[in-house]
XYZ file of C-alpha atoms in Angstrom:
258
model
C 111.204 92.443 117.240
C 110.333 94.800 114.758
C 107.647 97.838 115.518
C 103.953 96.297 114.688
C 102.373 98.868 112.031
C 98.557 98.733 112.046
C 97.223 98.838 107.681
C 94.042 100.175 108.487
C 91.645 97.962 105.807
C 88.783 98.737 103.237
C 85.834 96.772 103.271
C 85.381 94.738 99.628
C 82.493 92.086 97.948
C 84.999 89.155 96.580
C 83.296 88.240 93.349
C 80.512 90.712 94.095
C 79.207 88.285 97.243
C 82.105 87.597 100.162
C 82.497 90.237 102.186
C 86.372 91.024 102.994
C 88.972 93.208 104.984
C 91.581 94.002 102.579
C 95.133 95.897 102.365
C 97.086 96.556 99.280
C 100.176 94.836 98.834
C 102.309 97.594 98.131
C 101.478 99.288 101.618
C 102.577 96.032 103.321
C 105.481 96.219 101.256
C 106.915 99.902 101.820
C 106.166 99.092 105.534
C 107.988 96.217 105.945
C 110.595 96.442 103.166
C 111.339 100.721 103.785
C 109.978 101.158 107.195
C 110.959 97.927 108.927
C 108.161 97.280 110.758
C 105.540 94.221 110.102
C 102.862 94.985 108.608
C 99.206 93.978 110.174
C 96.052 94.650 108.157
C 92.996 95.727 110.230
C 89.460 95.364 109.984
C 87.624 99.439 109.807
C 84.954 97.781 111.287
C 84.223 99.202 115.446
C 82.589 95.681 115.659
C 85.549 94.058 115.810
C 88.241 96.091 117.055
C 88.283 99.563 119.251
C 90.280 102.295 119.719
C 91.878 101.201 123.180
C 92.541 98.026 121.431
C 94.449 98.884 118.637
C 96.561 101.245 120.236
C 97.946 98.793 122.739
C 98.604 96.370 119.767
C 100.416 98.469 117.583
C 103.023 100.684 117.968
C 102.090 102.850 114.371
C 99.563 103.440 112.047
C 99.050 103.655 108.595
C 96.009 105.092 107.201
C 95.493 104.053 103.478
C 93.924 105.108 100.413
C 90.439 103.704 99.553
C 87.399 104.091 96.902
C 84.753 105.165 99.759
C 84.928 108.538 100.785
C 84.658 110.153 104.359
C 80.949 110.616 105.020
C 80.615 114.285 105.102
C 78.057 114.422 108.024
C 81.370 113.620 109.878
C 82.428 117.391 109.117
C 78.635 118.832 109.480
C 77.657 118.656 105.720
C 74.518 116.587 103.764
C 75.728 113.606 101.658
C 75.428 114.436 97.670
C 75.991 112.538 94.205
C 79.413 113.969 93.983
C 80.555 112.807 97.092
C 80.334 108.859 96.256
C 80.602 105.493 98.026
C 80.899 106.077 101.948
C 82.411 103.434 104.492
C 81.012 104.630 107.861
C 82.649 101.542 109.459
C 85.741 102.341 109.079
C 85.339 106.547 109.537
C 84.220 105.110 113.233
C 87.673 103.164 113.309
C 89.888 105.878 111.854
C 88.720 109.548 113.301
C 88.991 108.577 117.134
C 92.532 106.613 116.180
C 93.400 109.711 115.256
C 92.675 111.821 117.832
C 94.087 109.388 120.398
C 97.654 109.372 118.421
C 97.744 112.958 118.083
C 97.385 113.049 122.021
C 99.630 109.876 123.203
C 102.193 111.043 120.561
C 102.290 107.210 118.745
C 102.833 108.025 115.126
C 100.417 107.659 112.240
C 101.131 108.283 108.805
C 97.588 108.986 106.972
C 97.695 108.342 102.272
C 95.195 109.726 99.979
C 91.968 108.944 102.072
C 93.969 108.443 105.487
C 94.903 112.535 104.451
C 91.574 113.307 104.666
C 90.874 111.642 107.279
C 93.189 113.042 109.893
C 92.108 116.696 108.309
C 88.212 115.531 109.420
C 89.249 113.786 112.496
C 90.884 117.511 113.619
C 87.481 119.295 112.600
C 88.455 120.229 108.995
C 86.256 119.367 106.029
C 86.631 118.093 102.544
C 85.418 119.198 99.308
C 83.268 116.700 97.089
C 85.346 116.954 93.755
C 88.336 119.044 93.113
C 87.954 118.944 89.719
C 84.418 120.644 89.824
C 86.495 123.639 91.439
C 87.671 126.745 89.250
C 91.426 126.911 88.255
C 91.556 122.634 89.941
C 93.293 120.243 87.460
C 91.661 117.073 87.696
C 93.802 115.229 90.629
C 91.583 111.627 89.886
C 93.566 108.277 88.832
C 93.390 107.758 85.011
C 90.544 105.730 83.507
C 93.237 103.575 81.484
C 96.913 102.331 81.461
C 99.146 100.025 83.302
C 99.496 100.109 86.985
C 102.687 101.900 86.239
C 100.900 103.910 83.815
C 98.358 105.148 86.880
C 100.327 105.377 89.313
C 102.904 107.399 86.917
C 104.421 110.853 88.800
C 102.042 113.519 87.574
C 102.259 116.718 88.944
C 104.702 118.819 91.141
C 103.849 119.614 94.748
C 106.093 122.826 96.721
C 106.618 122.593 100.351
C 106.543 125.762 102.934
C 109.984 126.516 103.247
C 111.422 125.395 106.450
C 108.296 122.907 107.349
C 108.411 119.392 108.322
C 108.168 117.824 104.417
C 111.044 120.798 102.894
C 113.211 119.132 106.211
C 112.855 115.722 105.736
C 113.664 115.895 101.531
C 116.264 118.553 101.459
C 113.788 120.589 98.749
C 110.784 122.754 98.454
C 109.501 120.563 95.659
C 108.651 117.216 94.159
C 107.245 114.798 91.822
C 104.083 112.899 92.902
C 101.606 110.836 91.738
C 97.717 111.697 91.662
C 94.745 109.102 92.274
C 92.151 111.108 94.197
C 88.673 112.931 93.585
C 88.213 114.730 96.888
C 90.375 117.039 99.097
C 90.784 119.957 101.980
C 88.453 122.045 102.564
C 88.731 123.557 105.094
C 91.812 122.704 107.205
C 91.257 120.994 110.677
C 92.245 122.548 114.054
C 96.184 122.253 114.234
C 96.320 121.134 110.561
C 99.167 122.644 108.679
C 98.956 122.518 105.298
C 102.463 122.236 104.051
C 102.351 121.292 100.561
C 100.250 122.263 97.639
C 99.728 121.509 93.851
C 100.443 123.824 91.307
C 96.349 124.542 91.580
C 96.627 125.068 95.028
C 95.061 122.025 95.793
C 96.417 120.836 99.937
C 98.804 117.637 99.148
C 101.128 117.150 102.372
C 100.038 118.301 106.030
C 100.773 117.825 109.472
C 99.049 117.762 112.717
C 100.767 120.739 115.098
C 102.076 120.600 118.425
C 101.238 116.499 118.023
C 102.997 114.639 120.691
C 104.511 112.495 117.854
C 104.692 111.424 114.198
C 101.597 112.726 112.720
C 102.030 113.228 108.639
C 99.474 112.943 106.010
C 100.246 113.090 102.059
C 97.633 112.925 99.281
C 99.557 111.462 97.007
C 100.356 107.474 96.938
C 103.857 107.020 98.051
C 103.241 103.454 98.880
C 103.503 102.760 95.204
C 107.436 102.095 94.673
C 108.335 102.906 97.860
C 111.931 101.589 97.780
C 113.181 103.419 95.052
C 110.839 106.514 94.883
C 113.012 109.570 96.434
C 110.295 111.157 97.698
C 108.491 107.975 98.867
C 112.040 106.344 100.617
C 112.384 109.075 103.005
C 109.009 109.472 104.165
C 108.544 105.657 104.884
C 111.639 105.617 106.631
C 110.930 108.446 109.015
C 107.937 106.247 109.828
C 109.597 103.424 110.689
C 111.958 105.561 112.737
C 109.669 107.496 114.459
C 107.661 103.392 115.417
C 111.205 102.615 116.585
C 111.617 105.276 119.138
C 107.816 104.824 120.263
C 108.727 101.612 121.212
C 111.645 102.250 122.879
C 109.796 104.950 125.023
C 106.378 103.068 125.763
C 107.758 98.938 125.499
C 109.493 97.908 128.197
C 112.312 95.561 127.085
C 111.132 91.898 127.440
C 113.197 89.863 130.293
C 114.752 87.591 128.059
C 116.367 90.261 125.709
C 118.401 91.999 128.645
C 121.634 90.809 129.203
């Protein structure tokens, strides 16, 4: 049996009236087909799932990208304009996940708004718009274009030499893509920030002194994860790091020992 990885959801109208729980393809894909684990999409919604619950159903999480935004009275701050479309559902879902794999040590890997989500979850907060901020490219997905076209690399990001990211690519810097608005702040209690943009703008960090996996990139490396060098190794160090939760916390069912 493969390692069960938890897609945490964003909440979507189907033709503007059916309320939905949905997961993008391509994160199913890069966990199942780079990560080998099975991917199961939950609902961000404390009504129907909580925190004790999901962490004895999966063995790893994967906190995804999504349109909302983290509410900022989650980090002590007033809701503007320029913060946008908030999902409070699913901040109650995601911050205390966090937390509670930071402590038991089972992995989670947050992307884009999962990133900013483990930064608030530690205490950290978020600015509105990067691109509002002196000397800040504009980091946001482009208006137009292919799929390929958006999700296209964009910009470089460098590594602190010697961290956790400069280990697991064998290099201080890479390609990534760009899709997001917001970003760090203010860095969360035991958030490293390992990786920046060429603006200075936080792109890969990691929780310290977590009992387990606990990575979060702002980039999308979901997006051709099995060819991607920098997305391959990441998703694979997931999977790995599911696999040995398992074999720490699962006991071996009856019927597989010989």
């Amino acid at each position: 049996m493969r390692p069960v990885v938890g897609i945490i959801s964003n909440s979507y109208l189907e033709n503007d009236e059916y309320p939905v729980h949905a997961g993008g393809t391509i994160n199913s894909e890069a966990v199942a087909a780079v990560a080998d684990c099975i991917p199961l999409i939950i609902p961000a919604d404390p009504r129907f799932v909580s925190t004790e619950e999901l962490l004895a159903t999966c063995d790893a999480f994967l906190l995804t990208g999504g349109r909302p935004n983290v509410h900022p009275e989650e980090y002590g701050e007033s809701a503007t304009e320029a913060h946008g479309s908030f999902d409070r559902a699913r901040d109650a879902v995601t911050l205390p996940l966090v937390r509670a794999c930071v402590e038991r040590g089972q992995p989670v890997f947050g992307i884009c708004r999962g990133f900013q989500e483990m930064n608030v979850a530690m205490g950290g907060s978020l600015h509105p718009e990067i691109r509002d901020l002196p000397g800040r490219m504009n980091h946001r997905m482009p208006p137009e274009g292919t799929l390929e076209e958006r999700f296209a690399l964009r910009h470089c990001v460098t590594f602190t030499d010697g961290s956790v990211f400069h280990r697991l690519f064998g290099r201080t810097e890479v390609m990534t893509n760009s899709l997001h608005g917001q970003g760090i702040k203010r860095a969360g209690e035991r958030v490293s920030v390992d990786g920046v943009a060429g603006d200075g703008t936080p792109e890969a960090i990691h929780i310290r002194d977590a009992a387990g996996f606990a990575l979060g990139v702002q980039w999308h490396p979901e997006w051709n994860a099995a060819n991607d060098p920098v997305s391959r190794p990441l998703f694979r160090a997931f999977g790995e790091a599911a696999r040995a939760w398992v074999a720490a916390r699962r006991p071996v069912p009856i019927e597989r020992i010989a």
